[in-house]
Short mmCIF file of C-alpha atoms in Angstrom, two decimals:
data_model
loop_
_atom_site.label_atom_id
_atom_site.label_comp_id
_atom_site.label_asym_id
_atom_site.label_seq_id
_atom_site.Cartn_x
_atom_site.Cartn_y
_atom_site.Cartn_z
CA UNK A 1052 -0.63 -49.87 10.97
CA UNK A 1053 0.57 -46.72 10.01
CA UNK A 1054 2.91 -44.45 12.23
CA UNK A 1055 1.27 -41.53 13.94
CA UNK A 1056 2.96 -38.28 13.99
CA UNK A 1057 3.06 -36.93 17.61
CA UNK A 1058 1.13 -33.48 17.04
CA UNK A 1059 3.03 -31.58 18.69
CA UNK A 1060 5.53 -32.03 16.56
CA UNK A 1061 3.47 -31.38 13.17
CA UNK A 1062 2.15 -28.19 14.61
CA UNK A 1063 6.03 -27.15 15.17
CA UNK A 1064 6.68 -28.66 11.43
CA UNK A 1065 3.66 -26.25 10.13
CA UNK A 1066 5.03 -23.39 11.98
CA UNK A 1067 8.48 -23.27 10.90
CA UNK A 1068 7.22 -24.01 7.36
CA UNK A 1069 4.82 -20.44 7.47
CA UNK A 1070 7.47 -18.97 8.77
CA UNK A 1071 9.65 -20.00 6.02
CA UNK A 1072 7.07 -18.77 3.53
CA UNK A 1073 6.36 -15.60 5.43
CA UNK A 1074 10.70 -14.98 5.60
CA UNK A 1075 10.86 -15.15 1.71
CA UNK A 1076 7.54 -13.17 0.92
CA UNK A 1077 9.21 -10.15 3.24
CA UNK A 1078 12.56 -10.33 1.28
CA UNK A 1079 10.17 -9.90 -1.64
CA UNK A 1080 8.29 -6.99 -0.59
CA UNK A 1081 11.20 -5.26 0.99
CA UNK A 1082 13.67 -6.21 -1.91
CA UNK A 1083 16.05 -8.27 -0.04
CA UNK A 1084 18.11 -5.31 0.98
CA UNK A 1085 18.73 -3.42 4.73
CA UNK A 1086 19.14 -0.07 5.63
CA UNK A 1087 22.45 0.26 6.75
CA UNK A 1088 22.61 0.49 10.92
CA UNK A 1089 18.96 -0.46 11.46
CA UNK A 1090 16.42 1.67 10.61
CA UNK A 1091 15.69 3.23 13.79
CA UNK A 1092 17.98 6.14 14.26
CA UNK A 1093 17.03 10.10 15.28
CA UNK A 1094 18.80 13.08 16.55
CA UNK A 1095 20.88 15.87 13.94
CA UNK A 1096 22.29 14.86 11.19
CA UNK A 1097 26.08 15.08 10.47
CA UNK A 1098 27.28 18.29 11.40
CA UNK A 1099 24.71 19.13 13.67
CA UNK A 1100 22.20 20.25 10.64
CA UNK A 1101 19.39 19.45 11.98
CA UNK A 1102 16.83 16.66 10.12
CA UNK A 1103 14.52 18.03 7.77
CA UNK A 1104 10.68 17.86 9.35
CA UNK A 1105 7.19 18.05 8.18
CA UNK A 1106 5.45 21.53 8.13
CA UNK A 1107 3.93 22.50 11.51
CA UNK A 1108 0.97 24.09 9.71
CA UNK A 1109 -0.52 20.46 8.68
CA UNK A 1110 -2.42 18.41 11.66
CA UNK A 1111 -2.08 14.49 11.25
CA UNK A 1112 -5.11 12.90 13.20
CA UNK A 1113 -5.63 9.07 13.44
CA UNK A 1114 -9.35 9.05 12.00
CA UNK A 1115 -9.85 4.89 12.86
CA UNK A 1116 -7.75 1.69 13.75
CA UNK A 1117 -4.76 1.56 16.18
CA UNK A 1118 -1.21 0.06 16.19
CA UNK A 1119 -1.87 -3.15 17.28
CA UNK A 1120 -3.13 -5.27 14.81
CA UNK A 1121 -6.41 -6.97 14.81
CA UNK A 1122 -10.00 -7.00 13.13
CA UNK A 1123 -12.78 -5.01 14.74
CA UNK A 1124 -15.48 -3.14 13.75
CA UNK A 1125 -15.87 0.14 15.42
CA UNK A 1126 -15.43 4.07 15.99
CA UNK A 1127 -12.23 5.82 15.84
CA UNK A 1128 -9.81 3.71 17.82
CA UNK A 1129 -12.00 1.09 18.83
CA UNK A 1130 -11.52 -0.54 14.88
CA UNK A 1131 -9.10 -2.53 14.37
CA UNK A 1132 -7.33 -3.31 10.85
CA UNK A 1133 -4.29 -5.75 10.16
CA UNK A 1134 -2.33 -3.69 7.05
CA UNK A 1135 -4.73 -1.12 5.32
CA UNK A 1136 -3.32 -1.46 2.11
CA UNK A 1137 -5.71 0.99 -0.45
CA UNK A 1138 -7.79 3.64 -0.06
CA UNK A 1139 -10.77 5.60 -2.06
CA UNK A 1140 -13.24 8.39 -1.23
CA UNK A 1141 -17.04 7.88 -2.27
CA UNK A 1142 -19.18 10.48 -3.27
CA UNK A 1143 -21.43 10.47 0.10
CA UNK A 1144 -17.44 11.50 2.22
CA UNK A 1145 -16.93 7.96 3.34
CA UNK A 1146 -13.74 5.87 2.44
CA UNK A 1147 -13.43 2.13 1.27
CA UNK A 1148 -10.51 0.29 2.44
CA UNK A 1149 -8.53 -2.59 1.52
CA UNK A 1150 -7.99 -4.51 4.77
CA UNK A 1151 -5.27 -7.00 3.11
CA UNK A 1152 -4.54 -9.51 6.36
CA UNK A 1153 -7.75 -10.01 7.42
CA UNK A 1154 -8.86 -10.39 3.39
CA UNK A 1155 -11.76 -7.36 3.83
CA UNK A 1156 -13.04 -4.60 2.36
CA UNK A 1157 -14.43 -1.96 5.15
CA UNK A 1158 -15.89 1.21 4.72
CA UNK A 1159 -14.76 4.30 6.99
CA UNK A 1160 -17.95 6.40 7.96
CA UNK A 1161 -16.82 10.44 7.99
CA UNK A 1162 -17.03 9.97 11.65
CA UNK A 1163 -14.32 7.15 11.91
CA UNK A 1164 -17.10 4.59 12.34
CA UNK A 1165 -15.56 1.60 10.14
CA UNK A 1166 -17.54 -1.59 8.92
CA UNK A 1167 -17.03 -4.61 7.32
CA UNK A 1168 -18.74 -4.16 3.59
CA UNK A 1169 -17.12 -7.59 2.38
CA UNK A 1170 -15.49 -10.59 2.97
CA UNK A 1171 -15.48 -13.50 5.33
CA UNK A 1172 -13.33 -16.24 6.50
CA UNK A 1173 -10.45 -16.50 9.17
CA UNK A 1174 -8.81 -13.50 9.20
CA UNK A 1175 -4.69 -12.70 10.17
CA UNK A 1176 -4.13 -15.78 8.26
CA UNK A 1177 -1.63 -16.23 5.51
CA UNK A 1178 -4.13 -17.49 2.86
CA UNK A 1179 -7.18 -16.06 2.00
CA UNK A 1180 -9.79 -17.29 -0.67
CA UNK A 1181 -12.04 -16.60 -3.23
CA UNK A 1182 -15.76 -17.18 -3.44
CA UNK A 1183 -17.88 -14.86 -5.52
CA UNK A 1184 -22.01 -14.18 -3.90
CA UNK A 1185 -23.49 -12.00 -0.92
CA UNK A 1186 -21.04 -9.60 0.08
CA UNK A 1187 -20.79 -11.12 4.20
CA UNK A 1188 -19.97 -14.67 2.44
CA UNK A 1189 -17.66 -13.84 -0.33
CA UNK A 1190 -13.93 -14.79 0.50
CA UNK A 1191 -10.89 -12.42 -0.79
CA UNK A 1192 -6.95 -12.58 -0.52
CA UNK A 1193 -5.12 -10.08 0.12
CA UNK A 1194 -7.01 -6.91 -1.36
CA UNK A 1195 -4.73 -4.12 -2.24
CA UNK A 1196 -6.46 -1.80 -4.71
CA UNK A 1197 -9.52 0.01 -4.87
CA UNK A 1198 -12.26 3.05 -6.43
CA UNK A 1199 -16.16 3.63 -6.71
CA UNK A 1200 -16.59 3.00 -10.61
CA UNK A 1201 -19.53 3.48 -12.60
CA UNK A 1202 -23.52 3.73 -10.47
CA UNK A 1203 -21.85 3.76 -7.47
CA UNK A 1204 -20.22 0.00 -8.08
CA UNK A 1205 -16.59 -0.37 -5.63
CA UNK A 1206 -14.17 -2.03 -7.81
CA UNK A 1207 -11.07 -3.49 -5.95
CA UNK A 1208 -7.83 -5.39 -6.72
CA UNK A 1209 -8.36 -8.82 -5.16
CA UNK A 1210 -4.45 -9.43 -5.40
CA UNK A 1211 -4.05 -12.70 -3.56
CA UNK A 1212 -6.40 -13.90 -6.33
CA UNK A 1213 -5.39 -11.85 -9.54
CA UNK A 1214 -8.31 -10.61 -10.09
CA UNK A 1215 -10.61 -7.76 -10.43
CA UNK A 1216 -13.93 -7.68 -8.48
CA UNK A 1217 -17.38 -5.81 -7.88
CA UNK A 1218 -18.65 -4.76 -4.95
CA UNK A 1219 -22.50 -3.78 -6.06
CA UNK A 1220 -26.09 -4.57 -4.22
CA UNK A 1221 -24.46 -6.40 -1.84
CA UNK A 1222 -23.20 -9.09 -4.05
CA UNK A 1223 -19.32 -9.87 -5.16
CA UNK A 1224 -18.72 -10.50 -8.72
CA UNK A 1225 -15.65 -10.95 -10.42
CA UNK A 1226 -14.99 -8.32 -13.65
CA UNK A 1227 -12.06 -9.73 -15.03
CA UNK A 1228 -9.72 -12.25 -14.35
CA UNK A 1229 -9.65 -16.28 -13.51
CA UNK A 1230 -8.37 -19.68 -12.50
CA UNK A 1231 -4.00 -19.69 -12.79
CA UNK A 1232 -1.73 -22.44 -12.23
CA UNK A 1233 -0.31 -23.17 -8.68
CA UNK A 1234 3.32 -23.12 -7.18
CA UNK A 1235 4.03 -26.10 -4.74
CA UNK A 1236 3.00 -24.79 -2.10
CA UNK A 1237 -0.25 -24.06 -3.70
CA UNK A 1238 -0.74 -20.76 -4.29
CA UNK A 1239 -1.74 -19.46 -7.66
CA UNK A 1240 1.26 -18.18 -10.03
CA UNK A 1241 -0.74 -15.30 -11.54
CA UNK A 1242 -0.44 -14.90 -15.45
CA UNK A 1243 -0.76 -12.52 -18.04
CA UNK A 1244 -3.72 -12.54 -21.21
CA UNK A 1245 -5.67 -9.90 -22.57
CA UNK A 1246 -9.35 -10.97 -23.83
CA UNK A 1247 -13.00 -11.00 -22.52
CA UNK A 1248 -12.54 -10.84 -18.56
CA UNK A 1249 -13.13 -14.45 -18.03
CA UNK A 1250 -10.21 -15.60 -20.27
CA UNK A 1251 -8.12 -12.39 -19.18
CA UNK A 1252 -5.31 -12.91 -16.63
CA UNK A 1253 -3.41 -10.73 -14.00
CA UNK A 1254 -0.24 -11.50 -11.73
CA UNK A 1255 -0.80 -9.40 -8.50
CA UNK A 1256 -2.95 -6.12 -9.53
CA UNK A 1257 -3.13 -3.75 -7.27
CA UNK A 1258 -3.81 -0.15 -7.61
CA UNK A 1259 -6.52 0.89 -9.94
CA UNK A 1260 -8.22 4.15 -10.97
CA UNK A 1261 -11.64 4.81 -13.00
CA UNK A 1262 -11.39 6.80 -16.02
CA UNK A 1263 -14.24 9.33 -17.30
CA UNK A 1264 -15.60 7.01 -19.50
CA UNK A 1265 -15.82 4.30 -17.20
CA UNK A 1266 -12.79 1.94 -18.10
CA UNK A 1267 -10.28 0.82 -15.20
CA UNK A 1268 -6.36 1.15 -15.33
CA UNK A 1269 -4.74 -1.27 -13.21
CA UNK A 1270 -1.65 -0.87 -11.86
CA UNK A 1271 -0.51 -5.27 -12.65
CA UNK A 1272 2.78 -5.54 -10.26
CA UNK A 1273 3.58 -9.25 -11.53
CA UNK A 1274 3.50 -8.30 -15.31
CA UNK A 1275 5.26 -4.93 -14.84
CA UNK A 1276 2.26 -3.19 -16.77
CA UNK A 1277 -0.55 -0.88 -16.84
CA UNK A 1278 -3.91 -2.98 -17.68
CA UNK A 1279 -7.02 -1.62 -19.06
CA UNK A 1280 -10.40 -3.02 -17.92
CA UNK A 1281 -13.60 -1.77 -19.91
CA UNK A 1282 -17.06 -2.20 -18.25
CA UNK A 1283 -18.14 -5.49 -19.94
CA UNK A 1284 -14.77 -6.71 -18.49
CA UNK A 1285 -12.64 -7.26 -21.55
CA UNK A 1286 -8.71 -6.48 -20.60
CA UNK A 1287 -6.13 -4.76 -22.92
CA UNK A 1288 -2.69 -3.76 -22.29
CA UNK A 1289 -1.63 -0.09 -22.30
CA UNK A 1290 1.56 -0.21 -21.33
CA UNK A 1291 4.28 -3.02 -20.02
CA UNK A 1292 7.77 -2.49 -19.46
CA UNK A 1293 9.23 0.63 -20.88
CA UNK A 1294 10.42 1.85 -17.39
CA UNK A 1295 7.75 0.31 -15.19
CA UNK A 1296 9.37 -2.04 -12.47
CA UNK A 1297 6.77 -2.01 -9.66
CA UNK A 1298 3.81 0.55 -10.26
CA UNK A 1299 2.08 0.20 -6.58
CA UNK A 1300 0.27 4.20 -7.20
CA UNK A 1301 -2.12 5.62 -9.85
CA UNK A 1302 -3.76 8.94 -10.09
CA UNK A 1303 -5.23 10.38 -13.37
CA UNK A 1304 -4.11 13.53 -14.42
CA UNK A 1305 -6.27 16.23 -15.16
CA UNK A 1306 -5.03 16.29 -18.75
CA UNK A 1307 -6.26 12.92 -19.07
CA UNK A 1308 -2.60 11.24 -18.55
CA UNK A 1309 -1.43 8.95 -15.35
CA UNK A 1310 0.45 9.35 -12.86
CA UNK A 1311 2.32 6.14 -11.68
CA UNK A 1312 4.19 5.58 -8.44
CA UNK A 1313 6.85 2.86 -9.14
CA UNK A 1314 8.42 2.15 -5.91
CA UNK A 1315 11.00 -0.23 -7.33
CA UNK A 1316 12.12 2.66 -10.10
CA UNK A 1317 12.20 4.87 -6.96
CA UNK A 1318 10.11 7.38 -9.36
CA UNK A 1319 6.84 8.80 -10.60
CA UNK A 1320 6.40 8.07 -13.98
CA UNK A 1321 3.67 9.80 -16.47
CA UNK A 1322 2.09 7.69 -18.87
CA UNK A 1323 0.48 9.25 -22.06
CA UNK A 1324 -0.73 6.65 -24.52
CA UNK A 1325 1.84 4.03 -24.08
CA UNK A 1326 4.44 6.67 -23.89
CA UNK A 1327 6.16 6.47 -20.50
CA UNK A 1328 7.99 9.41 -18.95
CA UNK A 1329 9.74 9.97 -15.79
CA UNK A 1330 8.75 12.77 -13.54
CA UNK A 1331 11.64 15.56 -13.48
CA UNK A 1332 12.60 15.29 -9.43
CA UNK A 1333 12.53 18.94 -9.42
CA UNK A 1334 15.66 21.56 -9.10
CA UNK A 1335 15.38 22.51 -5.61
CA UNK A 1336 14.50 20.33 -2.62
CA UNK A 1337 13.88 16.46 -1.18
CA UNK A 1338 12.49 14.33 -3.60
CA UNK A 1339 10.19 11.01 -2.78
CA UNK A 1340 13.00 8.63 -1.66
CA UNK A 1341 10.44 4.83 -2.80
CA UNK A 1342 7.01 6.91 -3.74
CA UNK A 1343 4.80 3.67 -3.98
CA UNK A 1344 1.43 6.07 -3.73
CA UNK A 1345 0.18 9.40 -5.31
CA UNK A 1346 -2.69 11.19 -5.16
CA UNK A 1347 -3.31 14.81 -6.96
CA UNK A 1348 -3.90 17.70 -4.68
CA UNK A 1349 -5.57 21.54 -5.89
CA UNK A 1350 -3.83 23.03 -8.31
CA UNK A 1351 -2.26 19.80 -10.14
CA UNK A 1352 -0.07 19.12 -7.28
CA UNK A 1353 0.80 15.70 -6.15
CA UNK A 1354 1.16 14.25 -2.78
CA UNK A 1355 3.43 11.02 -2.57
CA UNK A 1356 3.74 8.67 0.10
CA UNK A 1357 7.33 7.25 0.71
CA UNK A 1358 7.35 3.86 1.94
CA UNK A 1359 10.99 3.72 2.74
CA UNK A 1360 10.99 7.41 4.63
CA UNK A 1361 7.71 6.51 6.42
CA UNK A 1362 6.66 10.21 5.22
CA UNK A 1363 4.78 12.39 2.86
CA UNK A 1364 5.69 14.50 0.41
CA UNK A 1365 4.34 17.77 -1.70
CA UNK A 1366 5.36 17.76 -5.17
CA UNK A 1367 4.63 21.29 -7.19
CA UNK A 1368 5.17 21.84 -10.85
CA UNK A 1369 8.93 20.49 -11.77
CA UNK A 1370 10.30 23.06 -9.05
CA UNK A 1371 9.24 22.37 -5.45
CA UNK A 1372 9.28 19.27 -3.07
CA UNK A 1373 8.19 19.53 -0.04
CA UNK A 1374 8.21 17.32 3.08
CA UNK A 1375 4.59 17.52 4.40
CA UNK A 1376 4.10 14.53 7.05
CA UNK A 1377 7.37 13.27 8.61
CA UNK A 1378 10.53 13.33 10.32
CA UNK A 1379 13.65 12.27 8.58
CA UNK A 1380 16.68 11.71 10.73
CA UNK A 1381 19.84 10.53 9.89
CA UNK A 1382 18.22 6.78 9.34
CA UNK A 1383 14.81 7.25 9.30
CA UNK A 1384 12.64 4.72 10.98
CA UNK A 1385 8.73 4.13 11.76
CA UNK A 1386 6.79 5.03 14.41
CA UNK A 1387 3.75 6.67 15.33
CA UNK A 1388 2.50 9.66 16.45
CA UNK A 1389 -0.15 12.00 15.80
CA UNK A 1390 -0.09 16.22 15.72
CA UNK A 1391 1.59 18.70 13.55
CA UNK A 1392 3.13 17.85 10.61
CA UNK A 1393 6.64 17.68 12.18
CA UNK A 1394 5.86 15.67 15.04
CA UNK A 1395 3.98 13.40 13.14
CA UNK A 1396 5.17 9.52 12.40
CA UNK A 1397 4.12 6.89 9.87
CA UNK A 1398 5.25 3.58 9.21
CA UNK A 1399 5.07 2.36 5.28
CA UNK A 1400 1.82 4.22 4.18
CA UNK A 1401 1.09 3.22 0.71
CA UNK A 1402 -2.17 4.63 -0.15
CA UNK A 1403 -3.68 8.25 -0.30
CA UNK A 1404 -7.16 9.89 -0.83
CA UNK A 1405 -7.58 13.37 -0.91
CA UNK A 1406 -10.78 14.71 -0.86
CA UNK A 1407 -11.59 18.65 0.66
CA UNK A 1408 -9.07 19.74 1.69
CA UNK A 1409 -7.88 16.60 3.54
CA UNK A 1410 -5.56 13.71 2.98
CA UNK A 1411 -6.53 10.41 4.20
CA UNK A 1412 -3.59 7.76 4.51
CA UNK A 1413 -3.29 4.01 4.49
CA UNK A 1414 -0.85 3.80 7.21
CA UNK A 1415 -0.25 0.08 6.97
CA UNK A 1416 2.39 -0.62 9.40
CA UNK A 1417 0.43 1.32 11.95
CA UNK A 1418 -2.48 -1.13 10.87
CA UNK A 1419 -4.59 2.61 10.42
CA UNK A 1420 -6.46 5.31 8.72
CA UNK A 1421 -4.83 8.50 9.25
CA UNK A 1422 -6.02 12.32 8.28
CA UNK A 1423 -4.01 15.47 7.25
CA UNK A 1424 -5.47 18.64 7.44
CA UNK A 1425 -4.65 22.95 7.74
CA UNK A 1426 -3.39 25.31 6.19
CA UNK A 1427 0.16 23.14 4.91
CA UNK A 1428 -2.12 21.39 2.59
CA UNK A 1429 -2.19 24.37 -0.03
CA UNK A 1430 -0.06 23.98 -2.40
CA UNK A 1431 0.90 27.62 -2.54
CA UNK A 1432 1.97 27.89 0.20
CA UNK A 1433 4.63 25.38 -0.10
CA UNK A 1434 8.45 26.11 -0.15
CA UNK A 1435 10.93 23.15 -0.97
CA UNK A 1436 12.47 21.24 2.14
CA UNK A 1437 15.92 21.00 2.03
CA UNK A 1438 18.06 18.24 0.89
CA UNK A 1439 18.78 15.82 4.23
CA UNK A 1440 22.48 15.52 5.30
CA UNK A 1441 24.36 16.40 2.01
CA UNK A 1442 24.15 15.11 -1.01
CA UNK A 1443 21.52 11.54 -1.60
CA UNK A 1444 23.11 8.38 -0.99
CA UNK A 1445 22.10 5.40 -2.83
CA UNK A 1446 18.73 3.57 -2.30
CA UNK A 1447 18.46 0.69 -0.60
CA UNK A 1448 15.37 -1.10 0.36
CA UNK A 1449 12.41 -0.66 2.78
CA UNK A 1450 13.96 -0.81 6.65
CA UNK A 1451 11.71 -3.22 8.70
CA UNK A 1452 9.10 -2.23 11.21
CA UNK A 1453 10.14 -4.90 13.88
CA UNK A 1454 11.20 -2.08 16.19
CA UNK A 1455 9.77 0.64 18.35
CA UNK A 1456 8.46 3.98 17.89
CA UNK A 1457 10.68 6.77 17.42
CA UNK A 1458 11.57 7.57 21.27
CA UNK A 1459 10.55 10.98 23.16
CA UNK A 1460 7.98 11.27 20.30
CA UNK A 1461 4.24 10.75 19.42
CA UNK A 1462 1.55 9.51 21.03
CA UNK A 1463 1.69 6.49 23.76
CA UNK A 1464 0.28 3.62 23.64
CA UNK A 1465 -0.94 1.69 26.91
CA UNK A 1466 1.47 0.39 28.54
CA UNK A 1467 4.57 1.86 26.78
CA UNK A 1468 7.02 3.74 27.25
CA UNK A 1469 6.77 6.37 25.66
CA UNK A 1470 7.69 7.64 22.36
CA UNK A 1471 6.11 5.40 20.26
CA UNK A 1472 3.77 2.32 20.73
CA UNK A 1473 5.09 -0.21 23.00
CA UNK A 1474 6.73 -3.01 20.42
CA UNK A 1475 6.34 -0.61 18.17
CA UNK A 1476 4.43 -1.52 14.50
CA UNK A 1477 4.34 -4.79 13.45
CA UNK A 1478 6.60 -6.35 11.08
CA UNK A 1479 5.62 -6.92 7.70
CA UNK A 1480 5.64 -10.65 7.52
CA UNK A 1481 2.18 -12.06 7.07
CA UNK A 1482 -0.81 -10.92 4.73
CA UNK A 1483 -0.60 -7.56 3.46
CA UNK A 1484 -1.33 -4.84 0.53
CA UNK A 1485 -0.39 -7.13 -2.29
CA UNK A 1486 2.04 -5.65 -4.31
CA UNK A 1487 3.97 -7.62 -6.49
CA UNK A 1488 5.06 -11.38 -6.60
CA UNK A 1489 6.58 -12.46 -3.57
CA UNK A 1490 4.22 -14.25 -1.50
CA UNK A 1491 0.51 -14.77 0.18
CA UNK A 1492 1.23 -12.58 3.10
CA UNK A 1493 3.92 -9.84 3.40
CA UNK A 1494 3.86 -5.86 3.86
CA UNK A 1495 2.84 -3.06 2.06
CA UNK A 1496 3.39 -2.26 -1.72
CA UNK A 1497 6.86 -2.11 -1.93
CA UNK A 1498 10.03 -2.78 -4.45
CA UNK A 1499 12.43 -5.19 -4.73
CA UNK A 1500 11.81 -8.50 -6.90
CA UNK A 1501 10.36 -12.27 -5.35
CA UNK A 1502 13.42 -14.53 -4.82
CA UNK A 1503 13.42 -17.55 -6.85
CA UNK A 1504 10.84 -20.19 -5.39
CA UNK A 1505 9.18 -17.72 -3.29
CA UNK A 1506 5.61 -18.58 -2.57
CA UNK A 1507 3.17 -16.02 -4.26
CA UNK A 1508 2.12 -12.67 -4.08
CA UNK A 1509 2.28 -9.45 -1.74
CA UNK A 1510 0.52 -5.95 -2.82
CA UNK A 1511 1.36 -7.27 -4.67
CA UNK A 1512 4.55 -7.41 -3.32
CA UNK A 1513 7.40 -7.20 -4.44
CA UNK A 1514 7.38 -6.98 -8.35
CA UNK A 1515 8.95 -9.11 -11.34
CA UNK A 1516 9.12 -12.89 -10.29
CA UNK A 1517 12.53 -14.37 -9.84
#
């Protein structure tokens, strides 16, 4: 006869195993590294300067989702997403989103009503799955990239599953991208291979934009490269290397260049051809400290969202940088709150839209969509923020989110105390915007590189495999 394992026991075995996995796919995301006393800090900075602060003429609105995590279809608040890791306007003022732990795609009505567009299977899981057909059977993992191509046709970065997919009629197809070897604990590796889109191969893709002419560029986190997809599907590579570490952001350029947010290069880059050239930080004000998303605003502005300051930021010509959304004490932290742009709170957004005169957010820690509006959102009218407590110190990586919100501030949540949400915004172990080897599950797009024998991908999470 053979032995039988008392099941309480396996089910403790299993658990301590995913949370293994889910440990190492964090250090991946976040880069292994800790903000120095925690992450959670306010009041003045050193010498009683006080902390540099968003601009009161924005408003910050959450348009649907909450902090708690979950998966609900709904208005407003009553949705529920678990790590909105992309973004992407449509022509008719609705938004797609890449709901990366619960492996969906959803679509956010003007309104705030969200739906489920794609995707099926357990959700809040660690991994997902892949199954091309009807949109409410197909099965995704981990989906952290996404834009309306060509006819109306939502492309997306199905991360988990390094591929590139179609959302069109109702159906999911897969563009480019296939089958990759598996690491023992049986996720797939990722590779790299130009070609015809069945033969092509990816390692974590995540963001990706749609050029005039149809083609995508793909932001590929595992291979450190930019990736070009026509519209039959074949792949080519436009850039690798040459000062990209982690590209996790991608907006075209009016002149027909990119823009590239590389979170682990703590810089935006601009790629012309296969020319690639960092962004000057600009001579006055606070620069991005991780940009990991970037969006153009009027007048060939950008707007950046800093995962590692929970904020975002204005950047105009090669002069001005401005703090738009955020507060930035001593040892900035998340939290959440909604209202002007100084009182507002994030925690990790990694993914902008910005469409009339408003910014939509993926505020992935806060497992929600938010909006910025006013005035503040023209960039003339922006004047550089000044540098925080003397001169930069030295980056180090994304602080967790395991604590609460940032007290006496933002909007409570039932049951808290006050400040910020009770428990504050989840952690970032589990499922999330893929970006960058490092595991199945993890947080959102982020630096830092996958420790050897970590389990698969993240928003790719993390960036070059160890």
């Amino acid at each position: 006869m053979k032995k039988q394992v008392n099941p309480i026991i396996g089910a403790a075995i299993l658990i301590a195993v995913i949370g293994g996995v889910l440990g190492l796919y964090t250090r991946g995301l976040l880069g292994g590294r800790k903000l120095r006393g925690g992450g959670m800090g306010g009041g003045p900075t050193p010498m009683g300067s006080p902390p540099p602060e968003g601009l009161r003429t924005v408003i910050v609105t959450t348009l649907a989702g909450w902090v708690r995590p979950g998966y609900a279809d709904g208005k407003g608040l009553q949705a529920r997403f678990n790590g909105p890791s992309a973004i992407t306007a449509a022509p008719d003022g609705s938004l797609y989103a890449c709901d990366s732990r619960n492996h969906r795609l959803r679509r956010v009505a003007p309104d705030g009503t969200t739906t489920t567009v794609a995707g099926s299977g357990p959700v809040d899981c660690l991994p997902g799955g892949f199954a091309d057909g009807p949109a409410e059977q197909a099965r995704l993992s981990n989906p952290s990239g996404v834009c309306v191509g060509r006819e109306g046709a939502v492309c997306f970065a199905d991360t988990g599953n390094h591929r590139i997919r179609l959302l069109r009629d109702g159906r999911v197809s897969t563009l480019a991208g296939g089958p990759t070897p598996r690491d023992a604990l049986g996720f797939e590796r990722g590779g790299f291979r130009d070609g015809p889109g069945p033969e092509a191969r990816f390692c974590y893709p995540a963001a990706l934009v749609v050029t005039g002419s149809g083609d995508l560029l793909v932001a590929d986190l595992g291979n450190q490269a930019i990736r070009q997809v026509a519209p039959d599907g074949r792949v080519s590579t436009v850039a690798r290397g040459a000062g990209l570490k982690n590209p996790t952001g991608l907006a075209l350029l009016a002149g027909g260049g990119l823009r590239v947010a590389d979170s682990e290069a703590a810089a935006l880059l601009d790629l012309t051809g296969a020319a690639v050239k960092p962004v000057p930080p600009g001579r006055v004000g606070l620069p991005p400290r991780r940009p990991c998303a970037v969006c153009l605003a009027p007048g060939g502005a950008t707007l950046v969202a800093d995962a590692e300051w929970h904020a975002i930021f204005g950047i105009k010509g090669a002069s001005v940088s401005v703090l738009v959304a955020g507060h930035l004490p001593q040892r900035p932290g998340p939290g959440y709150g909604d209202g002007t742009g100084d009182a507002a709170r994030f925690a990790r957004p990694c993914a902008l839209a910005y469409v009339k005169g408003t910014a939509y957010v993926a505020d992935f820690g806060n497992n929600c969509i938010r909006a910025v509006t006013g005035p503040g959102l023209d960039p003339t009218t922006w004047e550089s923020s000044p540098e925080p407590f003397g001169p930069r110190p030295p980056r180090r990586g994304v602080p967790g989110a395991g604590g609460g919100g940032r007290p006496g501030g933002g909007r409570r949540a039932p049951g808290g105390p006050g400040g910020g949400p009770q428990g504050g915004p989840p952690g970032a172990a589990g499922g999330g915007a893929p970006r960058g080897p490092g595991g199945p599950g993890g947080g959102p797009p982020g630096g830092g590189r996958r420790p050897g024998g970590g389990p698969g991908a993240g928003q790719p999470f993390g960036g070059r495999k160890g």
